[in-house]
Amino acid sequence: MPRPVWSGAISFGLVTIPIKVVTATEDHSISFRQVHTADGGRIRYQKVCEIDGQVLDQAEISKGYEIAKDTVVQVTDEELREMPLPTAKAIEIVAFVPRDRVDPVQISTSYYLQADGQVAGKPYKLLREALKRSDRVAIARFAWHGRERLGMLQVLDEAIALHSMRWPDEIRDPAELAPAPADVGDAEVDGALALMEAMTVARLDDLDLADRYHDALAEVITAKADHRRPTPAADEAEPAGQVVDLMAALNASVEQARAARGDDEHATVHEMPQRPKKAPAKKTTAGKKTAPARRRKAG
């Protein structure tokens, strides 16, 4: 079990649930260090005071806010902990909403909430079961790392998860990124739907997912440590160029996807007939270490 990153309570009306917060994800990225190209020496950085030139360690460093040129107000960690803010020590639930009303773009880092002590067990289970039966998620406020944040609580298996969220005004409007208008026929949409059907799986666990970049990078590092050339990757098809015949590409993709699933019975795809175009509807108004090899399955 990872170490808790925060301890406090869930504030649920008049109910208080002591909890510990642990990270829900792990980072398996391969990290590089900066080295001197000529001799491989480590590059290190020092924190130096610009007034007296002293090299400082972390215990000698505090936070400061520049309110004017050459005027900095220092703020201690204790002062931050004692701020008169309800969410400084609690995850305060402010509302419940249907699960499908939350914009996925707002979701950020995920955590698990662990009941802190025997007394917390019953109210924790109460909130968990209420969330399960209602098919709703809880929207909450909490304060971490120098700012108040928005969060969403939902049930994952037998635990309550907290997903930190971005505030609505932090989400960019995607309208400006929309492509230029283009005519898409019904047959092309049917072809895309057929491809989606051929590529559909019941659960993400059914896919054998692996971080291929991580594995390739691990092989490069291991090979260099062993003074050999990396094992060449299996040949893959070259990416296609610009698609000229969209229907042909869709039908070929459907055939390829079905063959990959072993669905030989439906491996042959016939040309899809064009539907007659509908008249436009009338408008109505309404309200030496070697790098670790890693394979993983998505949960």
GROMACS .gro file of C-alpha atoms in nm:
model
  299
    1MET     CA    1   0.000   0.000   0.000
    2PRO     CA    2   0.146   0.340  -0.095
    3ARG     CA    3   0.202   0.603   0.171
    4PRO     CA    4  -0.087   0.847   0.229
    5VAL     CA    5  -0.041   1.182   0.058
    6TRP     CA    6  -0.301   1.361   0.274
    7SER     CA    7  -0.512   1.294   0.582
    8GLY     CA    8  -0.837   1.462   0.672
    9ALA     CA    9  -1.206   1.388   0.645
   10ILE     CA   10  -1.496   1.373   0.402
   11SER     CA   11  -1.765   1.624   0.501
   12PHE     CA   12  -2.102   1.475   0.397
   13GLY     CA   13  -2.373   1.703   0.539
   14LEU     CA   14  -2.340   1.655   0.913
   15VAL     CA   15  -2.153   1.325   0.864
   16THR     CA   16  -1.773   1.331   0.899
   17ILE     CA   17  -1.566   1.043   0.763
   18PRO     CA   18  -1.196   1.039   0.861
   19ILE     CA   19  -0.992   0.928   0.561
   20LYS     CA   20  -0.642   0.891   0.424
   21VAL     CA   21  -0.569   0.969   0.060
   22VAL     CA   22  -0.341   0.744  -0.145
   23THR     CA   23  -0.253   0.772  -0.513
   24ALA     CA   24  -0.453   0.547  -0.743
   25THR     CA   25  -0.193   0.526  -1.020
   26GLU     CA   26   0.175   0.447  -1.060
   27ASP     CA   27   0.430   0.604  -1.292
   28HIS     CA   28   0.645   0.347  -1.473
   29SER     CA   29   0.823   0.597  -1.697
   30ILE     CA   30   1.197   0.552  -1.747
   31SER     CA   31   1.372   0.861  -1.610
   32PHE     CA   32   1.697   0.999  -1.747
   33ARG     CA   33   1.962   1.196  -1.561
   34GLN     CA   34   2.154   1.479  -1.724
   35VAL     CA   35   2.522   1.396  -1.773
   36HIS     CA   36   2.828   1.567  -1.920
   37THR     CA   37   2.863   1.432  -2.274
   38ALA     CA   38   3.244   1.431  -2.259
   39ASP     CA   39   3.295   1.223  -1.944
   40GLY     CA   40   2.950   1.106  -1.825
   41GLY     CA   41   2.963   1.311  -1.504
   42ARG     CA   42   2.630   1.394  -1.336
   43ILE     CA   43   2.495   1.746  -1.383
   44ARG     CA   44   2.369   1.883  -1.051
   45TYR     CA   45   2.178   2.199  -0.963
   46GLN     CA   46   2.221   2.409  -0.651
   47LYS     CA   47   1.978   2.649  -0.485
   48VAL     CA   48   2.167   2.971  -0.424
   49CYS     CA   49   2.047   3.284  -0.239
   50GLU     CA   50   2.084   3.583  -0.470
   51ILE     CA   51   2.166   3.817  -0.177
   52ASP     CA   52   2.452   3.640   0.003
   53GLY     CA   53   2.542   3.371  -0.252
   54GLN     CA   54   2.493   3.088   0.000
   55VAL     CA   55   2.402   2.737  -0.121
   56LEU     CA   56   2.086   2.636   0.069
   57ASP     CA   57   1.927   2.306   0.161
   58GLN     CA   58   1.550   2.254   0.161
   59ALA     CA   59   1.514   2.318   0.537
   60GLU     CA   60   1.634   2.675   0.484
   61ILE     CA   61   1.383   2.755   0.210
   62SER     CA   62   1.032   2.893   0.263
   63LYS     CA   63   0.755   3.027   0.041
   64GLY     CA   64   0.728   3.392  -0.058
   65TYR     CA   65   0.489   3.602  -0.266
   66GLU     CA   66   0.613   3.910  -0.450
   67ILE     CA   67   0.356   4.187  -0.393
   68ALA     CA   68   0.576   4.455  -0.552
   69LYS     CA   69   0.924   4.482  -0.699
   70ASP     CA   70   1.177   4.387  -0.429
   71THR     CA   71   0.895   4.331  -0.175
   72VAL     CA   72   0.828   3.967  -0.086
   73VAL     CA   73   0.589   3.844   0.182
   74GLN     CA   74   0.700   3.516   0.338
   75VAL     CA   75   0.434   3.256   0.420
   76THR     CA   76   0.509   2.954   0.638
   77ASP     CA   77   0.367   2.602   0.600
   78GLU     CA   78   0.203   2.640   0.942
   79GLU     CA   79   0.021   2.954   0.828
   80LEU     CA   80  -0.107   2.768   0.524
   81ARG     CA   81  -0.231   2.480   0.741
   82GLU     CA   82  -0.413   2.723   0.973
   83MET     CA   83  -0.595   2.914   0.699
   84PRO     CA   84  -0.962   2.985   0.787
   85LEU     CA   85  -1.088   2.767   0.501
   86PRO     CA   86  -1.338   2.480   0.556
   87THR     CA   87  -1.176   2.268   0.286
   88ALA     CA   88  -0.825   2.303   0.434
   89LYS     CA   89  -0.880   1.988   0.641
   90ALA     CA   90  -1.181   1.829   0.475
   91ILE     CA   91  -1.308   1.713   0.139
   92GLU     CA   92  -1.640   1.896   0.143
   93ILE     CA   93  -1.915   1.740  -0.069
   94VAL     CA   94  -2.127   2.018  -0.218
   95ALA     CA   95  -2.360   1.830  -0.457
   96PHE     CA   96  -2.443   1.502  -0.629
   97VAL     CA   97  -2.487   1.474  -1.006
   98PRO     CA   98  -2.558   1.191  -1.254
   99ARG     CA   99  -2.236   1.018  -1.356
  100ASP     CA  100  -2.276   1.102  -1.727
  101ARG     CA  101  -2.305   1.477  -1.659
  102VAL     CA  102  -1.935   1.514  -1.574
  103ASP     CA  103  -1.715   1.631  -1.862
  104PRO     CA  104  -1.423   1.382  -1.890
  105VAL     CA  105  -1.194   1.670  -1.995
  106GLN     CA  106  -1.225   1.808  -1.641
  107ILE     CA  107  -1.090   1.489  -1.477
  108SER     CA  108  -0.727   1.506  -1.364
  109THR     CA  109  -0.532   1.299  -1.108
  110SER     CA  110  -0.701   1.005  -0.932
  111TYR     CA  111  -0.672   0.894  -0.571
  112TYR     CA  112  -0.823   0.629  -0.345
  113LEU     CA  113  -0.983   0.730  -0.015
  114GLN     CA  114  -0.912   0.491   0.272
  115ALA     CA  115  -1.120   0.488   0.591
  116ASP     CA  116  -0.894   0.612   0.870
  117GLY     CA  117  -0.961   0.397   1.176
  118GLN     CA  118  -1.238   0.168   1.292
  119VAL     CA  119  -1.483   0.451   1.366
  120ALA     CA  120  -1.464   0.567   1.003
  121GLY     CA  121  -1.568   0.227   0.865
  122LYS     CA  122  -1.947   0.263   0.900
  123PRO     CA  123  -1.990   0.617   0.757
  124TYR     CA  124  -1.744   0.527   0.480
  125LYS     CA  125  -1.955   0.224   0.383
  126LEU     CA  126  -2.272   0.435   0.410
  127LEU     CA  127  -2.144   0.688   0.155
  128ARG     CA  128  -2.012   0.409  -0.068
  129GLU     CA  129  -2.343   0.221  -0.077
  130ALA     CA  130  -2.544   0.540  -0.131
  131LEU     CA  131  -2.326   0.632  -0.429
  132LYS     CA  132  -2.361   0.279  -0.571
  133ARG     CA  133  -2.741   0.269  -0.550
  134SER     CA  134  -2.797   0.621  -0.677
  135ASP     CA  135  -2.562   0.590  -0.979
  136ARG     CA  136  -2.449   0.942  -0.896
  137VAL     CA  137  -2.111   1.094  -0.823
  138ALA     CA  138  -2.030   1.348  -0.554
  139ILE     CA  139  -1.883   1.687  -0.641
  140ALA     CA  140  -1.654   1.821  -0.370
  141ARG     CA  141  -1.411   2.099  -0.280
  142PHE     CA  142  -1.076   2.042  -0.113
  143ALA     CA  143  -0.757   2.241  -0.060
  144TRP     CA  144  -0.417   2.091  -0.141
  145HIS     CA  145  -0.081   2.233  -0.244
  146GLY     CA  146  -0.163   2.599  -0.209
  147ARG     CA  147  -0.501   2.615  -0.382
  148GLU     CA  148  -0.862   2.505  -0.347
  149ARG     CA  149  -0.958   2.235  -0.591
  150LEU     CA  150  -1.267   2.074  -0.736
  151GLY     CA  151  -1.309   1.698  -0.711
  152MET     CA  152  -1.539   1.410  -0.796
  153LEU     CA  153  -1.601   1.108  -0.571
  154GLN     CA  154  -1.718   0.780  -0.720
  155VAL     CA  155  -1.715   0.413  -0.624
  156LEU     CA  156  -1.455   0.183  -0.783
  157ASP     CA  157  -1.499  -0.177  -0.670
  158GLU     CA  158  -1.518  -0.150  -0.291
  159ALA     CA  159  -1.333   0.179  -0.255
  160ILE     CA  160  -1.428   0.544  -0.294
  161ALA     CA  161  -1.208   0.721  -0.547
  162LEU     CA  162  -1.138   1.093  -0.561
  163HIS     CA  163  -1.065   1.246  -0.900
  164SER     CA  164  -0.929   1.598  -0.889
  165MET     CA  165  -1.098   1.819  -1.149
  166ARG     CA  166  -1.025   2.138  -1.331
  167TRP     CA  167  -1.252   2.434  -1.268
  168PRO     CA  168  -1.496   2.500  -1.555
  169ASP     CA  169  -1.319   2.823  -1.653
  170GLU     CA  170  -0.995   2.625  -1.703
  171ILE     CA  171  -1.143   2.422  -1.991
  172ARG     CA  172  -1.077   2.564  -2.336
  173ASP     CA  173  -1.362   2.587  -2.585
  174PRO     CA  174  -1.307   2.313  -2.846
  175ALA     CA  175  -1.525   2.485  -3.107
  176GLU     CA  176  -1.226   2.666  -3.258
  177LEU     CA  177  -1.059   2.330  -3.327
  178ALA     CA  178  -1.345   2.185  -3.530
  179PRO     CA  179  -1.249   2.092  -3.890
  180ALA     CA  180  -1.383   2.277  -4.190
  181PRO     CA  181  -1.730   2.162  -4.305
  182ALA     CA  182  -1.720   1.848  -4.520
  183ASP     CA  183  -1.987   1.624  -4.675
  184VAL     CA  184  -2.002   1.281  -4.510
  185GLY     CA  185  -2.241   1.034  -4.671
  186ASP     CA  186  -2.461   0.780  -4.494
  187ALA     CA  187  -2.266   0.492  -4.650
  188GLU     CA  188  -1.941   0.630  -4.508
  189VAL     CA  189  -2.097   0.661  -4.162
  190ASP     CA  190  -2.225   0.301  -4.194
  191GLY     CA  191  -1.873   0.192  -4.286
  192ALA     CA  192  -1.730   0.367  -3.981
  193LEU     CA  193  -1.995   0.203  -3.760
  194ALA     CA  194  -1.909  -0.137  -3.907
  195LEU     CA  195  -1.543  -0.077  -3.827
  196MET     CA  196  -1.633   0.026  -3.471
  197GLU     CA  197  -1.838  -0.293  -3.432
  198ALA     CA  198  -1.548  -0.507  -3.558
  199MET     CA  199  -1.311  -0.340  -3.312
  200THR     CA  200  -1.547  -0.347  -3.009
  201VAL     CA  201  -1.452  -0.546  -2.699
  202ALA     CA  202  -1.668  -0.610  -2.394
  203ARG     CA  203  -1.409  -0.488  -2.145
  204LEU     CA  204  -1.079  -0.304  -2.160
  205ASP     CA  205  -0.931  -0.602  -1.973
  206ASP     CA  206  -0.990  -0.811  -2.287
  207LEU     CA  207  -0.714  -0.618  -2.464
  208ASP     CA  208  -0.348  -0.711  -2.420
  209LEU     CA  209  -0.221  -0.357  -2.381
  210ALA     CA  210   0.147  -0.276  -2.341
  211ASP     CA  211   0.352   0.043  -2.339
  212ARG     CA  212   0.557  -0.030  -2.651
  213TYR     CA  213   0.766   0.287  -2.617
  214HIS     CA  214   0.866   0.187  -2.262
  215ASP     CA  215   0.959  -0.165  -2.377
  216ALA     CA  216   1.161  -0.038  -2.673
  217LEU     CA  217   1.344   0.217  -2.456
  218ALA     CA  218   1.417  -0.051  -2.193
  219GLU     CA  219   1.568  -0.269  -2.467
  220VAL     CA  220   1.789   0.019  -2.589
  221ILE     CA  221   1.922   0.081  -2.235
  222THR     CA  222   1.974  -0.289  -2.161
  223ALA     CA  223   2.151  -0.345  -2.493
  224LYS     CA  224   2.387  -0.052  -2.433
  225ALA     CA  225   2.465  -0.182  -2.084
  226ASP     CA  226   2.544  -0.524  -2.237
  227HIS     CA  227   2.751  -0.367  -2.520
  228ARG     CA  228   2.531  -0.507  -2.794
  229ARG     CA  229   2.291  -0.381  -3.054
  230PRO     CA  230   1.922  -0.362  -2.958
  231THR     CA  231   1.702  -0.642  -3.082
  232PRO     CA  232   1.530  -0.515  -3.398
  233ALA     CA  233   1.157  -0.464  -3.373
  234ALA     CA  234   0.918  -0.680  -3.569
  235ASP     CA  235   0.833  -0.537  -3.906
  236GLU     CA  236   0.513  -0.338  -3.906
  237ALA     CA  237   0.314  -0.208  -4.197
  238GLU     CA  238   0.411   0.138  -4.307
  239PRO     CA  239   0.150   0.401  -4.221
  240ALA     CA  240  -0.078   0.473  -4.512
  241GLY     CA  241  -0.049   0.801  -4.695
  242GLN     CA  242  -0.334   1.039  -4.761
  243VAL     CA  243  -0.666   0.858  -4.789
  244VAL     CA  244  -0.822   0.920  -5.128
  245ASP     CA  245  -1.102   0.658  -5.135
  246LEU     CA  246  -1.254   0.672  -4.786
  247MET     CA  247  -1.504   0.390  -4.849
  248ALA     CA  248  -1.232   0.156  -4.972
  249ALA     CA  249  -1.020   0.234  -4.667
  250LEU     CA  250  -1.316   0.171  -4.432
  251ASN     CA  251  -1.406  -0.161  -4.593
  252ALA     CA  252  -1.044  -0.276  -4.588
  253SER     CA  253  -1.017  -0.177  -4.223
  254VAL     CA  254  -1.334  -0.371  -4.134
  255GLU     CA  255  -1.199  -0.680  -4.311
  256GLN     CA  256  -0.864  -0.647  -4.135
  257ALA     CA  257  -1.022  -0.600  -3.791
  258ARG     CA  258  -1.256  -0.897  -3.831
  259ALA     CA  259  -0.975  -1.118  -3.954
  260ALA     CA  260  -0.763  -1.015  -3.656
  261ARG     CA  261  -1.045  -1.126  -3.424
  262GLY     CA  262  -1.066  -1.461  -3.603
  263ASP     CA  263  -1.414  -1.383  -3.726
  264ASP     CA  264  -1.363  -1.567  -4.056
  265GLU     CA  265  -1.733  -1.606  -4.117
  266HIS     CA  266  -1.765  -1.232  -4.170
  267ALA     CA  267  -1.420  -1.162  -4.305
  268THR     CA  268  -1.552  -1.067  -4.650
  269VAL     CA  269  -1.705  -0.721  -4.664
  270HIS     CA  270  -1.922  -0.622  -4.956
  271GLU     CA  271  -1.957  -0.274  -5.095
  272MET     CA  272  -2.218  -0.089  -4.897
  273PRO     CA  273  -2.506   0.045  -5.107
  274GLN     CA  274  -2.565   0.416  -5.112
  275ARG     CA  275  -2.876   0.524  -4.928
  276PRO     CA  276  -3.102   0.777  -5.097
  277LYS     CA  277  -3.040   1.119  -4.954
  278LYS     CA  278  -3.311   1.241  -4.723
  279ALA     CA  279  -3.471   1.576  -4.772
  280PRO     CA  280  -3.353   1.823  -4.510
  281ALA     CA  281  -3.581   1.827  -4.208
  282LYS     CA  282  -3.780   2.138  -4.143
  283LYS     CA  283  -3.654   2.339  -3.849
  284THR     CA  284  -3.874   2.338  -3.544
  285THR     CA  285  -3.841   2.524  -3.221
  286ALA     CA  286  -3.836   2.351  -2.881
  287GLY     CA  287  -3.756   2.431  -2.530
  288LYS     CA  288   2.392  -0.093  -1.421
  289LYS     CA  289   2.086  -0.124  -1.379
  290THR     CA  290   1.899  -0.256  -1.669
  291ALA     CA  291   1.573  -0.092  -1.750
  292PRO     CA  292   1.280  -0.299  -1.625
  293ALA     CA  293   1.071  -0.468  -1.889
  294ARG     CA  294   0.705  -0.407  -1.832
  295ARG     CA  295   0.377  -0.524  -1.976
  296ARG     CA  296   0.046  -0.430  -1.835
  297LYS     CA  297  -0.320  -0.473  -1.880
  298ALA     CA  298  -0.555  -0.182  -1.851
  299GLY     CA  299  -0.800  -0.214  -1.564
   0.00000   0.00000   0.00000
